[in-house]
Amino acid sequence: MARPKTVYHGGARPNWVLSLVLTVLMLVVLTGIWLFYDLQQHLVYDKEGVRRVSPGMDLRSMSDGGGGYASRQLPLIDVEIVVDKTDYSDADGTDGEGLSPLHGHFIRKEHITGSVLNSFTYGLGSYNALVLELMDSSGELAWHSSVPLAESYGVNGSFELADYISLLKEKDVWLVAQLSALCDGSMAVRNPPSALRNADGSGIYLNDGQGWLDPYSDVTRGYLTALMTELAEMGFDEILMTGFYLPQDGTYCFGGEMTETPDGASAVSSLALYLRSQADALGLRLSGMAERSTLANAEGESVSQDLAVFFKAFDRVAYTADYAPPEALRLLQEKRGDKGSGEARVVAVASGRVPNLDSYIVK
């Protein structure tokens, strides 16, 4: 019986045509990529389109005769962006023009009810304004806000405030909403992008359990602006910002990337002037509270407040008269200046007594 023939078939030869095409295609792609990035260094964009120039070429020869380009190749400039303490001495500010004295009756957050507010529709007695504490340092709101962040992060109240405000406005009551701006124990903890961080950036900064909002954060600025907008639409005439400072220990950092960390006073001043612009757009008066540590300094500055800037940013600057240093009033009057309705711009906040000033709030 004949044996079957063993036939050897060699390995399949590569398709050299396909290999050549792929190699050429790869070379074309790589050359295109190299040309793209190389040409970026030698392209000039002007009103006539895009042109290629060689290194050292006289750019003036390419202009339309108007001297639009330099006559020699421009040197490279090393630029370093540095964030330093900002000088706000030349900042435009308010002078309190047309501001009337404030004789405010203060209502604490826990006492804001429909029956209490209704009682003031019959008259305010010797007062001309109501000051409602709508947000304290806890960050919890005293009213049911329509601001999405308030609902999303569980800081919303349940009291429907708008109808009562309408009744008070019918009686021409001057309404002041008091909000804690940066000292916030709820939003800062529940919404990390809005908060100060530990000095090493490791987590939310807490000072004795108290959270703080970051004055440079877009979330913080958007949230405060949204609250101000809602209150303006509701009928409030003035916003009084308390908690408008940063902790003295300085063991925190801001969330944004910065080549150099600004000091607390620059950060707070920046937010104050920003909110001033928002208040102007809303037609609101905006006031702020000076802290005791600021008033204890003969220059009117502390680690996070500068009274000179406060009188640029705020229509009024308030202070707690019960605990103020002896020279506090003199210092505020000095920093206030004599422009506009000067005497009405300094507000003493006192418990159970009427201070001997043009403007005051009685708790």
Coordinates of C-alpha atoms in Angstrom, one line a residue:
M1 CA 0.0 0.0 0.0
A2 CA 1.4 3.4 -1.1
R3 CA 2.2 5.9 1.6
P4 CA 0.5 9.2 1.5
K5 CA 2.8 12.0 0.3
T6 CA 3.9 14.5 2.9
V7 CA 3.6 18.0 1.5
Y8 CA 5.3 20.9 3.3
H9 CA 3.6 24.3 3.0
G10 CA 5.9 27.2 4.0
G11 CA 4.7 30.1 6.2
A12 CA 2.4 32.6 4.5
R13 CA 4.4 35.4 3.0
P14 CA 3.4 38.9 4.4
N15 CA 1.4 41.1 2.2
W16 CA 4.2 43.6 1.5
V17 CA 1.9 46.0 -0.3
L18 CA -0.3 46.4 2.8
S19 CA 2.7 46.8 5.0
L20 CA 4.1 49.6 2.8
V21 CA 0.8 51.5 2.8
L22 CA 0.5 51.3 6.6
T23 CA 4.1 52.5 7.0
V24 CA 3.7 55.4 4.7
L25 CA 0.4 56.4 6.4
M26 CA 2.1 56.3 9.8
L27 CA 4.9 58.5 8.5
V28 CA 2.4 61.0 7.1
V29 CA 0.5 61.2 10.4
L30 CA 3.6 61.7 12.5
T31 CA 4.9 64.3 10.1
G32 CA 1.6 66.1 10.3
I33 CA 1.6 66.1 14.1
W34 CA 5.2 67.5 14.1
L35 CA 4.4 70.2 11.6
F36 CA 1.3 71.2 13.5
Y37 CA 3.2 71.8 16.8
D38 CA 6.3 73.3 15.1
L39 CA 4.3 75.8 13.0
Q40 CA 2.5 77.1 16.1
Q41 CA 5.7 78.9 17.0
H42 CA 5.9 80.7 13.7
L43 CA 2.3 81.6 13.0
V44 CA 1.0 85.2 13.3
Y45 CA -2.8 85.9 13.4
D46 CA -3.9 89.3 12.2
K47 CA -6.9 90.9 10.5
E48 CA -5.8 89.5 7.1
G49 CA -5.6 85.9 8.2
V50 CA -2.9 83.5 9.4
R51 CA 0.7 83.9 8.2
R52 CA 3.9 82.0 8.8
V53 CA 7.1 83.8 9.8
S54 CA 10.6 82.6 10.1
P55 CA 12.6 83.2 13.3
G56 CA 14.1 86.7 13.3
M57 CA 11.9 87.9 10.4
D58 CA 11.1 91.7 10.5
L59 CA 7.4 91.6 11.4
R60 CA 7.0 95.2 10.4
S61 CA 7.4 94.1 6.7
M62 CA 4.2 92.1 7.1
S63 CA 2.1 95.0 8.5
D64 CA -0.2 97.2 6.5
G65 CA 2.0 100.2 7.1
G66 CA 0.3 101.2 10.3
G67 CA 3.1 100.0 12.5
G68 CA 0.9 97.2 13.9
Y69 CA 3.9 95.0 14.5
A70 CA 7.3 95.5 16.3
S71 CA 10.3 96.0 14.1
R72 CA 12.3 93.2 15.7
Q73 CA 11.7 89.8 17.2
L74 CA 10.2 90.3 20.7
P75 CA 12.0 88.7 23.6
L76 CA 10.4 86.0 25.7
I77 CA 9.1 87.3 29.1
D78 CA 9.0 85.2 32.2
V79 CA 5.8 86.0 34.0
E80 CA 5.0 84.9 37.6
I81 CA 1.5 85.4 38.9
V82 CA 1.6 86.4 42.6
V83 CA -1.4 86.8 44.9
D84 CA -0.4 89.3 47.6
K85 CA -2.2 91.5 50.1
T86 CA -4.5 93.7 48.1
D87 CA -4.5 97.4 48.6
Y88 CA -8.1 98.6 48.7
S89 CA -7.3 102.2 49.6
D90 CA -8.4 103.4 46.2
A91 CA -11.4 101.2 45.9
D92 CA -14.7 102.9 45.0
G93 CA -17.0 102.8 48.0
T94 CA -20.3 103.9 49.3
D95 CA -20.7 107.1 51.3
G96 CA -24.1 106.4 52.8
E97 CA -25.7 109.2 50.8
G98 CA -29.4 109.6 51.6
L99 CA -29.2 107.1 54.5
S100 CA -31.7 107.6 57.3
P101 CA -31.0 106.8 60.9
L102 CA -31.9 103.3 61.9
H103 CA -33.9 102.7 65.1
G104 CA -34.1 98.9 64.9
H105 CA -36.1 96.5 67.0
F106 CA -34.3 93.1 66.9
I107 CA -36.1 89.8 66.7
R108 CA -34.1 86.6 67.4
K109 CA -34.3 83.7 65.0
E110 CA -36.2 81.5 67.4
H111 CA -38.8 84.2 68.0
I112 CA -39.7 84.8 64.4
T113 CA -43.3 83.6 64.1
G114 CA -46.4 84.8 62.2
S115 CA -48.1 86.1 65.4
V116 CA -45.0 88.1 66.4
L117 CA -44.6 89.7 62.9
N118 CA -48.3 90.4 62.7
S119 CA -48.1 92.3 66.0
F120 CA -45.8 94.9 64.4
T121 CA -48.3 95.7 61.6
Y122 CA -50.1 97.8 64.2
G123 CA -47.0 99.9 64.8
L124 CA -43.4 99.9 66.0
G125 CA -43.7 102.4 68.8
S126 CA -40.4 104.4 69.0
Y127 CA -38.7 102.2 66.4
N128 CA -38.7 102.7 62.7
A129 CA -37.3 99.3 61.6
L130 CA -37.4 95.6 62.3
V131 CA -34.1 93.6 62.3
L132 CA -34.8 89.9 61.7
E133 CA -32.1 87.4 62.5
L134 CA -32.7 85.1 59.6
M135 CA -29.4 83.1 59.7
D136 CA -27.1 82.8 62.7
S137 CA -23.7 81.1 63.0
S138 CA -25.4 77.7 62.9
G139 CA -26.0 78.3 59.2
E140 CA -29.7 77.2 59.6
L141 CA -32.2 79.6 57.9
A142 CA -35.2 80.9 59.8
W143 CA -37.4 80.8 56.7
H144 CA -38.3 78.4 53.9
S145 CA -36.0 79.6 51.2
S146 CA -36.4 78.8 47.5
V147 CA -32.6 78.9 47.0
P148 CA -31.6 75.4 45.8
L149 CA -28.5 75.1 47.9
A150 CA -30.5 75.7 51.1
E151 CA -32.8 72.8 50.3
S152 CA -30.1 70.5 48.9
Y153 CA -27.9 70.8 52.0
G154 CA -30.6 70.7 54.6
V155 CA -30.3 74.2 56.0
N156 CA -33.7 75.4 55.1
G157 CA -36.3 76.5 57.5
S158 CA -40.1 75.8 57.4
F159 CA -41.5 79.3 58.1
E160 CA -43.2 80.9 55.1
L161 CA -42.0 84.5 55.6
A162 CA -43.0 86.3 52.3
D163 CA -46.7 86.9 53.2
Y164 CA -45.8 88.6 56.5
I165 CA -43.2 90.7 54.9
S166 CA -45.8 92.0 52.4
L167 CA -48.0 93.1 55.3
L168 CA -45.2 94.9 57.0
K169 CA -44.2 96.7 53.8
E170 CA -47.7 97.9 53.4
K171 CA -47.1 99.7 56.7
D172 CA -43.8 101.2 55.4
V173 CA -41.7 99.3 57.9
W174 CA -38.0 99.4 57.1
L175 CA -36.9 95.7 57.1
V176 CA -33.4 94.5 57.8
A177 CA -32.4 90.9 57.3
Q178 CA -29.5 89.8 59.5
L179 CA -27.4 87.0 58.0
S180 CA -24.2 85.3 59.3
A181 CA -21.9 85.5 56.2
L182 CA -18.8 83.4 56.9
C183 CA -19.3 81.9 60.3
D184 CA -21.5 79.0 59.2
G185 CA -21.8 75.7 61.0
S186 CA -23.9 73.9 58.5
M187 CA -23.3 74.8 54.9
A188 CA -19.5 74.7 55.4
V189 CA -19.6 71.2 56.8
R190 CA -22.1 69.7 54.4
N191 CA -20.9 71.4 51.2
P192 CA -17.1 71.2 51.2
P193 CA -16.5 73.3 48.0
S194 CA -17.8 76.3 50.0
A195 CA -15.6 75.8 53.1
L196 CA -12.3 76.8 54.5
R197 CA -9.9 73.9 54.6
N198 CA -7.2 72.9 57.1
A199 CA -3.8 74.5 56.5
D200 CA -2.5 71.3 54.8
G201 CA -5.6 71.1 52.6
S202 CA -6.6 67.8 54.3
G203 CA -10.2 68.5 55.1
I204 CA -12.8 71.0 56.3
Y205 CA -11.4 73.5 58.8
L206 CA -13.2 73.6 62.2
N207 CA -12.6 76.1 65.0
D208 CA -14.0 74.6 68.3
G209 CA -16.5 72.7 66.1
Q210 CA -17.5 75.8 64.1
G211 CA -17.3 75.7 60.3
W212 CA -16.4 78.7 58.1
L213 CA -17.2 79.5 54.5
D214 CA -14.3 80.4 52.1
P215 CA -14.7 84.0 51.0
Y216 CA -13.0 83.3 47.7
S217 CA -15.3 80.3 46.9
D218 CA -17.7 80.8 44.0
V219 CA -20.1 78.5 45.9
T220 CA -20.0 80.9 48.9
R221 CA -20.4 84.0 46.8
G222 CA -23.2 82.5 44.8
Y223 CA -25.0 81.3 47.9
L224 CA -24.9 84.6 49.7
T225 CA -25.9 86.5 46.5
A226 CA -28.9 84.1 46.0
L227 CA -30.1 84.7 49.6
M228 CA -29.8 88.4 49.2
T229 CA -31.7 88.3 45.9
E230 CA -34.5 86.3 47.4
L231 CA -34.8 88.7 50.4
A232 CA -34.7 91.8 48.1
E233 CA -37.5 90.3 46.0
M234 CA -39.5 89.6 49.2
G235 CA -39.3 93.2 50.2
F236 CA -36.3 93.6 52.5
D237 CA -34.6 97.0 52.4
E238 CA -31.3 96.2 54.0
I239 CA -29.0 93.3 54.7
L240 CA -26.9 93.2 57.9
M241 CA -24.0 90.8 57.6
T242 CA -22.7 89.4 60.9
G243 CA -20.0 86.8 61.2
F244 CA -18.1 88.7 58.6
Y245 CA -14.6 87.7 59.6
L246 CA -12.2 84.7 59.7
P247 CA -10.7 82.9 62.7
Q248 CA -7.6 84.5 64.3
D249 CA -5.5 81.4 64.5
G250 CA -4.8 81.4 60.8
T251 CA -4.5 77.6 60.6
Y252 CA -6.7 77.3 57.5
C253 CA -6.3 77.7 53.8
F254 CA -8.5 78.8 50.9
G255 CA -9.8 76.3 48.4
G256 CA -8.5 77.9 45.2
E257 CA -5.0 77.5 43.8
M258 CA -2.8 80.5 44.7
T259 CA 0.9 81.2 44.4
E260 CA 0.7 83.1 47.7
T261 CA -2.0 82.9 50.3
P262 CA -3.7 86.3 50.9
D263 CA -4.2 87.3 54.5
G264 CA -7.6 87.2 56.2
A265 CA -8.2 90.9 55.9
S266 CA -7.7 90.9 52.2
A267 CA -10.0 87.8 51.8
V268 CA -12.8 89.4 53.8
S269 CA -12.4 92.8 52.1
S270 CA -12.6 91.1 48.7
L271 CA -15.9 89.4 49.6
A272 CA -17.3 92.6 51.2
L273 CA -16.7 94.6 48.0
Y274 CA -18.1 91.8 45.8
L275 CA -21.3 91.7 47.9
R276 CA -21.5 95.5 47.7
S277 CA -21.7 95.3 43.9
Q278 CA -24.4 92.7 44.2
A279 CA -26.4 94.8 46.6
D280 CA -26.2 97.8 44.3
A281 CA -27.6 95.7 41.5
L282 CA -30.5 94.6 43.7
G283 CA -31.2 98.1 45.1
L284 CA -30.4 97.0 48.7
R285 CA -28.6 98.7 51.5
L286 CA -25.8 96.5 52.8
S287 CA -24.3 96.7 56.3
G288 CA -21.7 94.8 58.2
M289 CA -20.7 94.0 61.8
A290 CA -17.3 95.0 63.2
E291 CA -15.8 92.5 65.6
R292 CA -14.5 93.4 69.1
S293 CA -10.9 92.4 68.1
T294 CA -11.0 94.9 65.2
L295 CA -12.3 97.7 67.5
A296 CA -9.5 97.0 70.0
N297 CA -6.9 97.9 67.5
A298 CA -6.1 101.6 67.3
E299 CA -5.8 101.3 63.5
G300 CA -9.1 99.6 63.1
E301 CA -7.7 96.4 61.7
S302 CA -7.6 92.9 62.8
V303 CA -6.4 89.6 61.3
S304 CA -9.5 89.6 59.1
Q305 CA -11.2 93.0 59.2
D306 CA -10.2 96.4 58.0
L307 CA -12.6 99.2 59.0
A308 CA -11.4 101.5 56.3
V309 CA -12.6 99.0 53.7
F310 CA -15.8 98.2 55.6
F311 CA -16.9 101.8 55.3
K312 CA -16.2 101.5 51.5
A313 CA -18.2 98.3 51.2
F314 CA -21.0 98.9 53.7
D315 CA -23.7 101.6 54.1
R316 CA -23.5 101.1 57.9
V317 CA -21.0 99.5 60.2
A318 CA -22.5 98.0 63.4
Y319 CA -20.8 97.0 66.6
T320 CA -22.0 95.4 69.8
A321 CA -22.0 98.2 72.3
D322 CA -22.3 95.9 75.3
Y323 CA -18.8 94.5 74.8
A324 CA -17.0 97.2 72.8
P325 CA -13.7 98.6 73.9
P326 CA -13.9 102.2 75.3
E327 CA -12.4 103.7 72.1
A328 CA -14.7 101.8 69.7
L329 CA -17.1 104.6 68.9
R330 CA -14.3 107.2 68.4
L331 CA -12.5 104.8 66.1
L332 CA -15.6 104.1 64.0
Q333 CA -16.5 107.8 63.7
E334 CA -12.9 108.4 62.6
K335 CA -13.0 105.7 59.9
R336 CA -16.5 106.7 58.8
G337 CA -15.4 110.1 57.5
D338 CA -17.8 112.9 56.9
K339 CA -19.3 112.0 53.6
G340 CA -23.0 111.4 53.0
S341 CA -25.2 110.7 56.0
G342 CA -22.3 110.2 58.3
E343 CA -23.9 110.0 61.7
A344 CA -26.4 107.4 60.5
R345 CA -23.7 105.0 59.4
V346 CA -22.4 103.9 62.8
V347 CA -24.9 101.5 64.5
A348 CA -24.7 100.5 68.2
V349 CA -26.3 97.2 69.0
A350 CA -27.3 97.0 72.7
S351 CA -29.3 94.7 74.9
G352 CA -32.3 96.3 76.7
R353 CA -31.3 99.9 76.3
V354 CA -31.3 102.6 73.7
P355 CA -27.8 103.9 72.9
N356 CA -27.2 107.6 72.6
L357 CA -26.5 107.5 68.8
D358 CA -28.4 108.4 65.6
S359 CA -28.6 104.7 64.6
Y360 CA -29.0 101.8 66.9
I361 CA -30.5 98.3 67.3
V362 CA -32.0 97.2 70.5
K363 CA -32.1 93.5 71.4

